[in-house]
Each structure stands twice: as C-alpha cells, then as structure tokens.
Amino acid sequence: MDEKTIVSNTPLNSFYSLNGEQFKRFVEASLRWLKANQQLVNSLNVFPVPDGDTGTNMLLTMQAAYNEIAESTDLNIGHISKNLAQGALMGARGNSGVILSQILRGFARVLDNLPEMDAQLFSRALSESRNTAYKGVVRPVEGTILTVIKDVSIAVENAITRTSDLALILEEAVKSADESVKYTPELLPILKTAGVVDSGGKGLFFLLEGALRYTKGLTLDDSAVVIKDLASIKFAETMEAVEDGQDVEVVIDFAPYKTLDLESFYEDLSKIGTSIQVGEGDGLYRMHIHTETEKQDEPESLIKKMGEIYKIYKEDLVDQMKRIEAKKNEISLNKFTPGTIAVVAVSPGIGLSRIFASQGASAIISGGQTMNPSTQEILKAFEDLPTDKVIILPNNKNIILAANTAKTLSVKQVEVIPTKNVAQGISAILRWNPEGDFQQVVDDMNESLEEADCVEITTATRNVVLNGIEVKKGKIIGLLNGKLMIGADDVEDAALKILEKTDLENRERITIFYGSELTEDKANSIAKQIEDKYPDHEIEVHYGGQPLYPIIMSLE
Amino acid sequence: MNPIENPLGSIFISHRALASIASQSALESYGVVGLAAKNLAEGITQSLVKDPIMGVDINFEDSAVIIDLYIIVEYGTRIKSVANNVAELIKYQVENTTGLRVKNVNVHIRGLRISNTD
C-alpha cells in the first residue's frame, strides 16, 4: 500500500471472492480515500443542518470502525465485517455516521460467520445494507445517502446477472453511486437551490471509489501533501516569510484537467519561488507563491498546461507591505457621550470599520458574509456602553436574526435597523442623531433603507442557476441588493455590467468600497471607467478592506 | 406566549404550531422511529383528539423556547448520536422557520424498536 504512482486506466485485476484479510485492505483503502476528500464532503453539507461536518463525521465513524479490525489477522470475512459494524456503531457521529453504521450493520448480518464473500453474497449484503438503512427512519428523505445505497444495491443486483467478477461489479457499484449522487439535487430541492450534491451520498461514493482505486492501484493519498481549505489561503498571510528578492506574490485559481499530482506540482513550483501553498475546495485549486519579479509569469505558464485557469492575482509585495503597515493602525472610535443613543455596526472589513467609526459608531463588530458574529459577540459589543439606548446595524441579511436575538437578551432598549448590506448601513448611520428622541431616530434610520442600492461583486463558489442566470464556479458575479444579476469574466467587466442593471437615473452618487483582494490602482482604474461612462454621477473610491468581495458599491 | 413584534402588530406562534414543527423534524431525523406519549394520562388524552401531537412538550423561558421530546429509537443505532442529531435538527428547524430562539431541546428516549437482533 505504499505505492503512490498514478497510473490511469490500469486494467482491473479480476477477483471472484474475498476473505477477511483482503476485505480489511479494501476498508483501509476506503478510509484513506474518504480522508483525502473529507474537506470536499464537508463543503457540500447543507442538509439537514448546514453545519459543514458531514465529511468529518463520516470519517470519524469509519475510523472507529476500522480501529476495531486494524490489528486483526482473522481470515473470516464474517468476523471482520461484524467487528467493523460494531466499531461503526460505537463511533457513529452525526446523521451520515449513524446511517453509515446501519449500512455496515446490514452488510455484516448477511456475511454472518462466512469465511469468504463472492458476487452473490456481495449483492445480498448490499441489499441488506439498504434495508437496514431504510428501517432506521420513519420518513426517509430521498436525495440523500439513503438513495445512494439503494441505487448501488440495485446496480449490483443487476451486475451479478452478467458477471461474477467482483472487480467489474465494484466498478458498476462506483458508477451507479456517481450517477446517483449527481441526481440527488433533483430529489432534494434544497440541494438544487444551494447548487450542491448531497454530502453524505458523496461520502459513500468516496468509500466505494476508494475500494475501486485500490483494485486499480491508484493513489489514495492525494493528501500526501497537506491541502488546506481553499478559503484559508489569503493574501498577506505569510508576510513575515517574505524573502529577499521574492518581490511578487502570485495566486492562481484553477481547475485541473485530471487528478493533480501534488508532489510533482510542488516540485515544479519550488523551482520558481518560495512560500508555496496549495489549497483545494470543491474541485477548485488555489496556488500561492512568492517569486522574483522576472519569474512572475512562470507559475501561470506551468498551470496553464495542467488545468483551466479561473483567476490570477499578482501583487507587488513591497508595495503591499507598505499598505498593510499603514492600514494596521487600530480604528479609533469617537468618544461616547454617556446616555446618548449608541450605534453598533457590523463591518466586513477594516476600511469600512473606519468609515463607520468616522460617522460616529460607538462600537464595531467585524463580521460579514462568511463570518457571521454570534449573538454573544453582538451583545458584548454594547452591553458595557454607558447608555440604555442602542441601535444595531447588522449590515448583512444573515446577521439580522442574531442582532434581533441580542435585542431580546438585553435589558437595554435596543432597536435593530434591518440593514441587509453595507450601503444601507452607511445611509442609515448618516441619519443618526445621538441626542434625538429614540423612536424618532429609529424611524428616521428605518426610512433611509430605501435610499441606497447596494452592488456587490464576488466570486461564485459553485455552479448555480438563479434568476435565469447561469454561473460557473469561479466566475465573477454581480449582485444588486443581494440578488444575482450578472456573471462576468473579471471584476472590471462585472462592475460596468451590473451598473447597467441598476436604477442610476434616480441615483446621484456612486461610492466604491474596494476589498482586500483588489489593489488601489485597480480600484481607481475601475472608478475611472465608471466615471467616463456616467459623467453626471459623483464617484467616490474608498478602501473597504472586506474579503471575498473585491467591490461593494453604494448607489445613493 | 411569545409575541414577535413587527411594524403592524405582534405575531403569536402557538405551542401547537411549534410542536408540529418539532414532531415533523423528529420523524425525518435518522434513527428516530416514533414519538411516544410522555405518560399514560397523555396517551389517553391524545388518543381522543384527532391528529395528536404526541411526544412533544413546548415551554417558554422568557422568549426562548424549551422543547422536550419523547422518542423511540431504532435498536442498533448509537443512541447518543441519534439524540444529538434530532436535537440539532429541531433547534435548527424551529429557529429557522419561526425566528424564535431555542434554549434547550431535551430528548427523552422512551424505548427502542427492535427490527433486527443481529
């Protein structure tokens, strides 16, 4: 099992029966392959509760199951599978883990005390897996791991009428699992809305595919080189590690044409530069490197050969360093006059925080699209302010609920202005009067919500069809007041395209807040183009510092 | 009761409505094979009304909901995980559909159903 050579299209070695020891090696292969794909499975988790832990739960369950047989030298497949099922039961975590333990339990019941498993038995065992899995719930939800085990067992029942070669049957099983997983969004609407396939079903697919890859001698350890979560690779993270001469930071997002051989990829990259990081998320890879100025185009030409490039960021590190130093300074909040009305704003970036602070916000909570602050964090931000009148600006539609909860938990007089975005937040705070009558101020601020439109430009994190617009993962998208309006090839294009969809006739001012991933020069050049196109409008550019959204625009 | 304020007035969500959400979620949660009457008296009362919501108790502490759930679990599943899963699902569904805060979900295992003894 030490081989890491990647050989595609290796012919299958036929086999017609499996004893306990051989079965154990298949299980180990399944476990390793699930582990390599754990993050991917996590990233799909939107049902039943979107907490992103399906891959981890399945892996821990499978690990507990394997631990029960890891030391065993028993040749009897009945004994091995029984111990495996026992381990899964004891270690079952989460929904998919409990279902997985039931699948293994049904499987073991058929193999009982038998020394070996042939094609007939494999099919019967899978049918029993399906039956046992379905028995554990009153109202089975289709489009989940349950559907996948059902489809697989049916495919295997059919396959054994044609062959008794377990290698071929396993191939059929994997194929049907793949198709079944791909079909899950048709059965479970919430998956379709989110643009994902079912996470538990995908986990089961990886377990089966791991076994198949083992028969083909394919690698099971794409994780041999540590892969990070794609979103965890950000600019300026490795600033301390900048070496002399490595003046340019290059980050490239790409989708490989075929399985990426990470070891040789790292080797090639290390000839170009330092601070190499590779991240993966849902099939998309992100490469990060620091190079000399003369070599800055080399990563691009290397990756071009391996896959489709979605995005390239380049950044002059020396320049970046200066900017970061300048921006590192703490935000200074105005001195709060006790007893007046306090405003608490949630802000997704340092630049925006500074803007809220300059408008008089008494407390600022950092948080935004992918980093919602908790109720406790919101509560903490204002509980100690020397006033009993507090107004909260959530500035994101996902934070309004937490803000409302904070309101119900506080003894103070708290009102939440339901600002769904930064644009509304800024236009609301402009109406704030700390000395005014509380209810009057709240009404004024609520009234301001209609006065600003918010444009957001970001990257699609998955393929999605919404409002009749089809967008591929990794492409740039533009949202108007939270609604997907356009897809585009780059930020610049998106900014111009989406403005055509807005009601600019009735707006006078366009304020651009550029994010942490966009340079100041780039932001200014985009602003220039907007200015040329809309000469009657007043254009302003500010550093917003928000992640993930290169541009947020407020139209007033 | 639990008024949620909106600009036009208040929204009241009855215990029964909350119990329905909890009971539907429970029955879709893996490993839960039934809801059970909390005690004999409830069993008799519930059997007299149409469409009973059995096995769910709703209480309020301030404006937060406390749910007690009485369930039957499939024998051969890990009870602790099944209980965790159903509690998480109910908390998520109630909070997500009503906007109320769920403080506790207490899960009482009233029995196991044995389909297979292995």
XYZ file of C-alpha atoms in Angstrom:
674
model
C 0.000 0.000 0.000
C 2.980 2.312 -0.186
C 2.778 2.907 -3.893
C 1.907 6.427 -4.849
C 2.352 6.091 -8.563
C -0.542 7.412 -10.523
C -1.404 5.098 -13.353
C -4.645 5.818 -15.075
C -6.617 3.250 -16.994
C -4.805 0.437 -15.244
C -6.649 -2.742 -16.131
C -8.606 -4.290 -13.301
C -7.312 -7.415 -11.695
C -10.207 -9.805 -11.684
C -11.141 -11.499 -8.437
C -14.071 -13.693 -7.564
C -14.028 -13.928 -3.812
C -12.740 -12.004 -0.855
C -11.605 -13.247 2.538
C -11.457 -11.273 5.787
C -7.907 -10.102 5.380
C -8.442 -8.894 1.816
C -11.665 -7.189 2.845
C -9.782 -5.364 5.576
C -7.397 -3.895 2.993
C -10.351 -2.650 0.953
C -11.785 -0.988 4.032
C -8.468 0.679 4.739
C -8.380 1.984 1.157
C -11.927 3.349 1.534
C -10.978 5.088 4.742
C -7.884 6.671 3.227
C -9.748 7.913 0.187
C -12.519 9.417 2.300
C -9.879 11.122 4.393
C -8.281 12.634 1.283
C -11.686 14.012 0.305
C -13.008 14.943 3.716
C -12.960 18.720 3.149
C -14.753 18.362 -0.131
C -17.547 16.388 1.530
C -17.744 18.941 4.344
C -18.124 21.749 1.849
C -21.262 20.163 0.393
C -23.126 19.879 3.692
C -26.347 21.919 3.539
C -28.844 19.302 4.742
C -30.387 18.528 7.208
C -28.448 21.158 9.171
C -25.872 23.192 7.210
C -23.003 22.803 9.633
C -20.295 21.550 7.260
C -19.303 18.440 9.198
C -20.580 15.500 7.130
C -17.136 14.523 5.846
C -15.623 14.736 9.306
C -18.466 12.745 10.886
C -18.280 10.015 8.272
C -14.505 9.852 8.554
C -14.583 9.566 12.351
C -17.235 6.869 12.149
C -15.245 4.951 9.545
C -12.040 5.398 11.535
C -13.716 3.995 14.666
C -14.969 1.081 12.582
C -11.545 0.385 11.104
C -9.853 0.598 14.514
C -11.852 -2.483 15.531
C -10.237 -4.551 12.775
C -6.870 -2.821 12.340
C -4.965 -5.343 14.439
C -6.977 -8.365 13.392
C -5.468 -11.172 11.330
C -8.762 -13.066 11.095
C -9.307 -14.555 7.652
C -13.047 -14.952 8.157
C -14.882 -12.109 6.371
C -17.941 -12.640 8.558
C -15.959 -11.922 11.703
C -14.171 -8.948 10.196
C -17.346 -7.321 8.931
C -19.099 -7.922 12.233
C -16.291 -6.206 14.160
C -16.305 -3.416 11.613
C -20.041 -2.881 12.132
C -19.584 -2.965 15.888
C -16.868 -0.305 15.671
C -19.066 1.867 13.465
C -21.941 1.592 15.907
C -19.777 2.650 18.856
C -18.185 5.518 16.953
C -21.158 6.750 14.915
C -21.190 10.555 14.693
C -23.753 12.777 13.047
C -26.581 11.714 10.782
C -24.467 10.307 7.995
C -22.326 8.456 10.552
C -25.366 6.771 12.094
C -26.650 5.809 8.637
C -23.204 4.514 7.671
C -23.160 2.351 10.799
C -26.538 0.911 9.786
C -25.224 0.196 6.278
C -22.267 -1.706 7.720
C -24.550 -3.481 10.195
C -26.799 -4.806 7.437
C -23.761 -5.826 5.400
C -22.322 -7.795 8.331
C -25.608 -9.540 9.057
C -25.526 -11.354 5.708
C -21.870 -12.333 5.940
C -22.521 -13.628 9.441
C -19.947 -16.343 10.013
C -18.894 -16.968 6.433
C -15.215 -17.292 5.528
C -15.401 -15.622 2.121
C -17.636 -13.358 0.057
C -18.447 -13.930 -3.616
C -20.531 -11.850 -6.029
C -23.859 -13.328 -4.895
C -23.088 -12.633 -1.267
C -21.824 -9.132 -2.020
C -25.130 -8.327 -3.676
C -27.178 -9.819 -0.848
C -25.095 -7.974 1.732
C -25.638 -4.645 -0.041
C -29.394 -5.291 -0.249
C -29.432 -5.899 3.476
C -27.417 -2.683 3.953
C -30.132 -0.825 2.108
C -32.951 -2.494 4.066
C -31.309 -1.832 7.395
C -30.556 1.759 6.456
C -34.170 2.432 5.472
C -35.539 0.824 8.636
C -33.905 3.427 10.847
C -36.182 6.292 9.921
C -39.934 6.894 9.747
C -39.872 9.253 6.802
C -36.844 8.570 4.646
C -35.737 11.695 2.805
C -34.712 10.886 -0.766
C -31.747 12.575 -2.402
C -29.517 11.580 0.500
C -27.080 8.777 1.323
C -30.154 6.509 1.640
C -30.956 6.960 -2.042
C -27.335 6.287 -2.983
C -27.098 2.986 -1.083
C -30.429 1.983 -2.653
C -29.239 2.738 -6.185
C -25.927 0.982 -5.607
C -27.586 -2.167 -4.310
C -29.904 -2.266 -7.331
C -26.978 -1.757 -9.734
C -25.095 -4.617 -8.092
C -28.144 -6.887 -8.222
C -28.171 -6.290 -11.983
C -24.428 -6.626 -12.404
C -24.244 -10.115 -10.882
C -26.554 -11.423 -13.588
C -23.815 -10.566 -16.098
C -20.588 -11.362 -14.266
C -19.253 -12.814 -11.072
C -16.003 -10.837 -11.260
C -16.051 -8.682 -8.121
C -13.700 -6.136 -9.699
C -16.178 -5.458 -12.500
C -19.079 -5.435 -10.069
C -17.288 -2.924 -7.878
C -16.766 -0.744 -10.923
C -20.507 -0.886 -11.620
C -21.224 -0.001 -7.999
C -18.999 3.081 -8.158
C -20.525 4.145 -11.444
C -24.057 3.901 -10.075
C -23.028 5.725 -6.879
C -21.603 8.521 -9.001
C -24.787 8.821 -11.070
C -26.977 8.588 -8.002
C -25.043 11.356 -6.238
C -25.278 13.565 -9.303
C -29.045 13.071 -9.358
C -29.602 13.975 -5.681
C -30.374 17.672 -6.407
C -33.365 16.529 -8.494
C -34.803 14.716 -5.470
C -33.966 17.165 -2.715
C -34.736 20.765 -3.752
C -32.595 22.368 -1.055
C -29.531 20.822 -2.718
C -30.500 22.283 -6.059
C -31.021 25.717 -4.581
C -27.603 25.600 -2.987
C -26.001 24.206 -6.158
C -24.527 21.152 -4.443
C -24.951 17.370 -4.450
C -25.717 15.523 -1.232
C -22.748 15.395 1.118
C -23.484 12.044 2.788
C -24.105 10.434 -0.586
C -20.825 11.847 -1.864
C -19.082 10.431 1.213
C -20.461 6.980 0.458
C -19.309 7.395 -3.133
C -15.742 8.093 -1.936
C -15.791 4.977 0.281
C -16.723 2.832 -2.718
C -14.370 4.655 -5.054
C -11.517 4.170 -2.570
C -12.039 0.414 -2.772
C -12.100 0.576 -6.573
C -8.957 2.717 -6.726
C -7.269 0.116 -4.570
C -8.050 -2.631 -7.070
C -6.594 -0.427 -9.811
C -3.501 0.515 -7.851
C -4.354 4.206 -7.965
C -3.187 6.641 -5.323
C -5.337 7.051 -2.247
C -3.340 9.850 -0.706
C -3.812 12.999 -2.672
C -3.479 14.422 0.794
C 0.165 13.259 0.966
C 0.963 16.926 0.575
C -1.112 18.852 3.065
C -4.019 20.509 1.363
C -5.629 23.445 3.002
C -9.126 24.684 2.709
C -9.166 26.958 -0.329
C -10.596 29.915 1.519
C -7.852 29.732 4.125
C -5.231 30.894 1.671
C -5.271 34.645 1.682
C -3.025 37.487 0.829
C -0.614 38.910 3.334
C -0.889 35.853 5.491
C 2.718 34.934 5.015
C 4.102 38.437 5.121
C 6.682 37.630 7.763
C 8.062 34.950 5.495
C 8.953 37.249 2.621
C 12.466 36.553 1.489
C 14.902 38.868 -0.235
C 14.320 39.048 -3.953
C 10.879 37.419 -3.785
C 9.040 40.554 -4.690
C 5.858 39.321 -6.281
C 3.041 37.293 -4.824
C 1.126 35.231 -7.355
C -2.124 33.452 -6.559
C -3.843 31.377 -9.223
C -7.208 29.648 -9.013
C -7.606 26.740 -11.384
C -9.446 23.507 -12.044
C -7.098 20.683 -13.063
C -7.992 18.668 -16.163
C -7.300 15.435 -14.273
C -6.267 14.378 -10.806
C -3.496 16.674 -9.707
C -0.201 15.010 -8.886
C 0.575 17.263 -5.961
C 4.071 16.052 -5.291
C 5.391 16.842 -8.725
C 3.362 20.069 -8.754
C 5.093 21.195 -5.547
C 8.440 20.202 -7.010
C 7.879 22.314 -10.123
C 6.702 25.259 -8.057
C 9.692 25.114 -5.740
C 11.913 25.813 -8.759
C 10.002 29.055 -9.323
C 9.665 30.510 -5.855
C 9.001 30.181 -2.138
C 6.103 30.343 0.359
C 4.263 27.768 -1.698
C 0.770 26.874 -0.600
C -1.842 24.854 -2.397
C -5.466 24.850 -1.326
C -8.407 22.873 -2.521
C -12.127 23.389 -2.224
C -14.780 21.503 -4.104
C -12.536 20.589 -7.023
C -11.090 24.050 -7.417
C -7.446 24.609 -6.514
C -5.664 27.739 -5.374
C -1.909 28.072 -5.700
C 0.031 30.686 -3.762
C 3.697 31.525 -4.353
C 6.265 34.291 -3.928
C 8.639 34.796 -6.846
C 11.243 37.175 -8.206
C 9.908 39.889 -10.462
C 11.421 38.242 -13.560
C 9.762 34.910 -12.800
C 6.297 36.207 -12.076
C 4.774 34.733 -15.240
C 6.186 31.246 -14.755
C 3.506 29.894 -12.400
C 0.906 30.846 -14.976
C 2.604 29.015 -17.825
C 3.112 25.964 -15.620
C -0.501 25.792 -14.518
C -1.849 26.518 -17.994
C -0.646 23.079 -19.020
C -2.401 21.361 -16.143
C -5.825 22.870 -15.974
C -8.212 25.664 -16.676
C -7.242 28.916 -15.000
C -10.080 30.862 -13.425
C -8.285 33.726 -11.831
C -4.812 35.169 -11.409
C -3.875 37.688 -8.737
C -0.494 39.351 -8.696
C 0.672 41.667 -6.021
C 3.841 43.658 -5.532
C 4.877 42.525 -2.068
C 6.923 45.586 -1.189
C 4.021 47.829 -2.056
C 1.610 45.536 -0.279
C 3.749 45.545 2.846
C 3.709 49.332 2.988
C -0.026 49.411 2.575
C -0.595 46.825 5.246
C 1.611 48.708 7.684
C -0.343 51.852 7.002
C -3.669 50.132 7.452
C -2.720 48.162 10.509
C -3.428 51.089 12.805
C -6.353 50.491 15.081
C -9.661 52.069 14.308
C -10.254 54.932 16.669
C -13.800 55.246 17.887
C -15.163 58.621 18.832
C -15.587 59.282 22.498
C -19.058 58.221 23.517
C -21.243 60.628 25.460
C -22.995 58.638 28.211
C -26.750 58.464 27.984
C -26.980 59.310 24.283
C -28.117 56.880 21.594
C -25.378 54.422 20.688
C -24.962 52.884 17.249
C -23.365 49.456 16.889
C -22.343 48.484 13.362
C -21.252 45.175 11.931
C -18.496 45.679 9.370
C -16.902 43.180 6.998
C -13.574 44.989 6.547
C -11.130 47.322 8.240
C -11.697 50.166 5.784
C -15.456 50.010 6.249
C -14.986 49.855 10.015
C -13.042 53.089 9.786
C -15.828 54.672 7.767
C -18.446 53.608 10.327
C -16.189 54.896 13.085
C -15.792 58.230 11.335
C -19.573 58.530 11.200
C -19.727 58.077 14.959
C -20.398 54.366 15.518
C -19.908 53.622 19.208
C -18.915 50.003 18.693
C -17.906 47.976 15.667
C -18.155 44.243 15.310
C -16.253 42.635 12.496
C -18.282 40.147 10.525
C -19.851 39.598 7.182
C -20.892 37.032 4.646
C -18.799 34.070 5.759
C -18.044 35.196 9.274
C -21.304 35.983 10.983
C -20.795 37.269 14.515
C -22.658 35.376 17.214
C -25.415 36.814 19.327
C -22.970 36.872 22.233
C -20.438 38.922 20.277
C -23.094 41.447 19.353
C -24.370 41.580 22.914
C -20.874 42.057 24.284
C -20.238 44.955 21.940
C -22.896 47.152 23.512
C -23.667 45.756 26.967
C -20.937 47.840 28.577
C -21.704 51.109 26.832
C -22.887 53.709 29.345
C -26.321 54.109 27.807
C -29.589 52.190 27.699
C -30.474 53.208 24.146
C -28.799 51.152 21.453
C -29.283 50.850 17.710
C -27.779 47.890 15.857
C -26.883 47.925 12.160
C -26.351 44.272 11.110
C -25.345 45.260 7.553
C -25.884 41.713 6.302
C -29.123 39.850 5.949
C -27.710 36.783 7.698
C -26.829 38.771 10.776
C -30.236 40.389 11.315
C -31.509 37.338 13.200
C -28.557 37.278 15.603
C -28.976 41.016 16.143
C -32.660 40.541 16.955
C -31.790 37.786 19.386
C -29.247 40.072 21.048
C -32.039 42.605 21.362
C -34.312 40.155 23.176
C -31.500 39.122 25.507
C -30.502 42.618 26.521
C -32.092 44.628 29.336
C -31.381 47.793 27.390
C -33.692 49.480 24.981
C -32.395 48.058 21.712
C -33.616 48.503 18.152
C -32.304 46.684 15.108
C -32.391 48.587 11.834
C -32.595 45.669 9.401
C -29.784 46.810 7.117
C -29.074 43.983 4.701
C -25.854 45.394 3.359
C -23.145 47.946 3.925
C -24.765 50.522 1.656
C -27.929 50.553 3.746
C -25.811 50.633 6.886
C -23.970 53.749 5.813
C -27.061 55.530 4.647
C -28.739 54.650 7.967
C -25.891 55.926 10.129
C -25.971 59.248 8.280
C -29.475 59.773 9.725
C -28.380 59.016 13.253
C -28.780 61.732 15.851
C -27.311 60.754 19.222
C -29.249 63.423 21.121
C -32.587 62.821 19.416
C -35.755 61.105 20.574
C -35.042 57.375 20.410
C -38.153 56.333 18.491
C -37.822 59.273 16.112
C -34.195 58.400 15.349
C -35.121 54.754 14.783
C -37.918 55.762 12.400
C -35.604 58.103 10.509
C -32.984 55.421 10.129
C -35.551 52.853 9.010
C -36.782 55.299 6.408
C -33.303 55.588 4.950
C -33.261 51.912 3.948
C -34.873 52.661 0.615
C -32.386 55.372 -0.206
C -29.411 53.260 -1.175
C -28.910 50.366 -3.554
C -26.064 48.003 -2.884
C -23.967 46.388 -5.587
C -21.657 43.544 -4.601
C -19.104 41.826 -6.797
C -17.736 38.471 -5.763
C -16.742 35.023 -6.994
C -19.273 32.230 -7.449
C -18.361 29.450 -5.036
C -20.278 26.842 -7.017
C -22.190 26.354 -10.224
C -25.562 27.927 -9.800
C -28.643 28.852 -11.774
C -30.617 31.686 -10.233
C -32.968 34.287 -11.688
C -32.377 32.707 -15.072
C -28.665 33.417 -14.896
C -26.284 30.512 -15.128
C -22.918 30.934 -13.481
C -19.998 28.556 -13.323
C -17.986 28.141 -10.172
C -15.027 30.507 -10.011
C -16.584 33.119 -12.304
C -17.211 36.661 -11.159
C -20.779 37.556 -10.299
C -22.566 40.783 -9.550
C -25.382 41.156 -7.044
C -27.800 44.035 -6.723
C -29.377 44.265 -3.279
C -28.465 40.625 -2.703
C -29.935 39.376 -5.989
C -27.739 37.744 -8.601
C -27.888 39.951 -11.695
C -24.925 39.182 -13.902
C -21.989 36.887 -14.483
C -18.724 38.249 -15.860
C -15.139 37.327 -16.624
C -13.440 39.814 -14.354
C -14.173 42.365 -11.665
C -13.895 45.307 -14.012
C -16.297 43.847 -16.506
C -18.711 42.924 -13.710
C -18.661 46.422 -12.220
C -19.595 48.042 -15.529
C -22.093 45.390 -16.497
C -24.070 45.471 -13.284
C -24.392 49.246 -13.242
C -26.425 48.912 -16.433
C -28.942 46.892 -14.443
C -29.382 49.499 -11.766
C -31.696 52.438 -11.456
C -28.935 55.023 -11.895
C -31.322 57.643 -13.255
C -32.621 58.131 -9.757
C -29.263 57.963 -8.035
C -26.661 60.702 -7.846
C -23.685 59.201 -6.182
C -21.696 56.009 -6.611
C -19.387 55.090 -3.751
C -16.942 52.272 -4.373
C -15.515 50.273 -1.454
C -12.759 48.040 -2.725
C -11.890 44.837 -0.926
C -8.678 43.411 0.456
C -8.075 41.399 -2.701
C -8.080 44.379 -5.053
C -5.243 46.872 -5.412
C -5.781 50.575 -5.073
C -4.609 51.146 -8.648
C -7.072 48.634 -9.958
C -9.904 50.178 -7.954
C -9.036 53.626 -9.281
C -8.921 52.411 -12.846
C -12.358 50.836 -12.467
C -13.649 54.064 -10.933
C -12.242 55.980 -13.898
C -14.125 53.818 -16.354
C -17.351 54.231 -14.416
C -16.786 57.974 -14.347
C -16.289 58.067 -18.117
C -19.478 56.160 -18.645
C -21.585 58.079 -16.127
C -20.180 61.617 -16.176
C -23.207 63.071 -14.371
C -22.717 60.978 -11.279
C -20.468 61.711 -8.382
C -17.962 58.884 -7.892
C -16.021 58.191 -4.713
C -13.494 55.453 -4.002
C -12.715 54.151 -0.502
C -10.730 51.236 0.833
C -13.276 48.846 2.379
C -10.903 46.011 3.198
C -13.628 43.364 3.048
C -12.567 39.851 1.983
C -14.220 37.888 -0.852
C -15.953 40.933 -2.298
C -13.454 42.863 -4.434
C -16.029 45.592 -4.857
C -19.031 46.821 -2.928
C -20.798 49.880 -4.330
C -23.368 52.064 -2.722
C -25.702 53.930 -5.048
C -27.463 56.856 -3.418
C -46.725 33.176 24.865
C -44.176 34.551 22.519
C -45.026 37.710 20.654
C -42.665 38.660 17.849
C -43.049 42.350 17.136
C -43.458 43.635 13.624
C -44.416 47.125 12.431
C -48.113 46.231 12.145
C -48.541 44.330 15.370
C -47.491 41.124 17.035
C -47.095 37.594 15.762
C -48.053 34.787 18.110
C -46.910 31.257 17.439
C -48.887 28.679 19.351
C -47.362 25.830 21.318
C -49.184 23.510 18.994
C -47.593 25.017 15.875
C -44.163 24.753 17.445
C -44.888 21.177 18.488
C -45.847 20.352 14.888
C -42.540 21.639 13.559
C -40.657 19.676 16.192
C -42.607 16.492 15.595
C -42.227 16.654 11.795
C -38.489 17.236 12.128
C -38.152 14.396 14.610
C -39.834 11.950 12.276
C -37.445 12.876 9.473
C -34.430 12.562 11.713
C -32.442 9.403 11.210
C -32.696 6.788 13.953
C -35.965 8.132 15.362
C -38.684 5.578 14.606
C -41.504 7.097 16.613
C -42.726 9.640 19.120
C -44.113 8.403 22.414
C -46.672 9.675 24.890
C -44.975 11.211 27.864
C -47.133 9.233 30.291
C -50.285 7.160 30.427
C -52.581 10.143 31.025
C -51.212 11.886 27.955
C -51.529 8.684 25.995
C -55.252 8.521 26.774
C -55.948 12.210 26.136
C -54.035 12.159 22.892
C -55.862 9.102 21.662
C -59.134 11.060 21.988
C -58.173 14.001 19.788
C -57.731 13.969 16.070
C -54.228 14.478 14.707
C -52.489 14.479 18.079
C -49.042 15.932 18.528
C -47.738 13.357 20.869
C -44.356 13.223 22.483
C -43.534 16.924 22.261
C -43.698 19.426 25.094
C -43.189 23.130 24.470
C -42.302 25.574 27.220
C -41.010 29.101 27.315
C -38.399 30.723 29.434
C -38.615 34.451 28.751
C -38.828 34.482 24.972
C -36.737 31.352 24.395
C -38.298 28.005 23.608
C -37.621 24.838 25.583
C -38.599 21.639 23.835
C -38.971 18.234 25.458
C -39.102 15.353 23.064
C -40.135 11.760 23.836
C -38.917 9.326 21.180
C -38.489 5.698 20.231
C -35.091 4.892 18.704
C -34.139 2.116 16.313
C -32.258 -0.637 18.119
C -28.691 -0.982 16.856
C -28.044 2.712 16.303
C -25.872 4.791 18.588
C -28.450 6.393 20.837
C -26.268 9.302 21.867
C -25.668 10.324 18.249
C -29.303 9.882 17.274
C -30.364 12.067 20.202
C -27.775 14.727 19.332
C -28.827 14.728 15.701
C -32.526 15.103 16.401
C -31.890 17.879 18.941
C -29.736 19.794 16.475
C -32.225 19.362 13.664
C -35.163 20.548 15.767
C -33.274 23.566 17.087
C -32.278 24.490 13.540
C -35.764 23.986 12.066
C -37.635 25.859 14.808
C -35.201 28.769 14.857
C -35.061 28.934 11.103
C -38.808 28.834 10.476
C -40.066 30.932 13.402
C -37.176 33.236 14.276
C -37.618 32.268 17.931
C -34.608 31.225 19.938
C -34.488 27.644 21.137
C -32.805 27.430 24.507
C -32.936 23.696 25.127
C -34.025 20.552 23.382
C -34.304 17.760 25.945
C -34.507 14.339 24.357
C -36.114 11.528 26.353
C -35.628 8.030 24.960
C -38.857 6.180 25.811
C -37.948 2.924 24.154
C -36.149 1.059 21.415
C -37.695 -0.648 18.436
C -36.041 -3.898 17.556
C -36.255 -4.665 13.826
C -33.207 -6.888 13.688
C -31.419 -8.522 16.555
C -28.290 -9.352 14.507
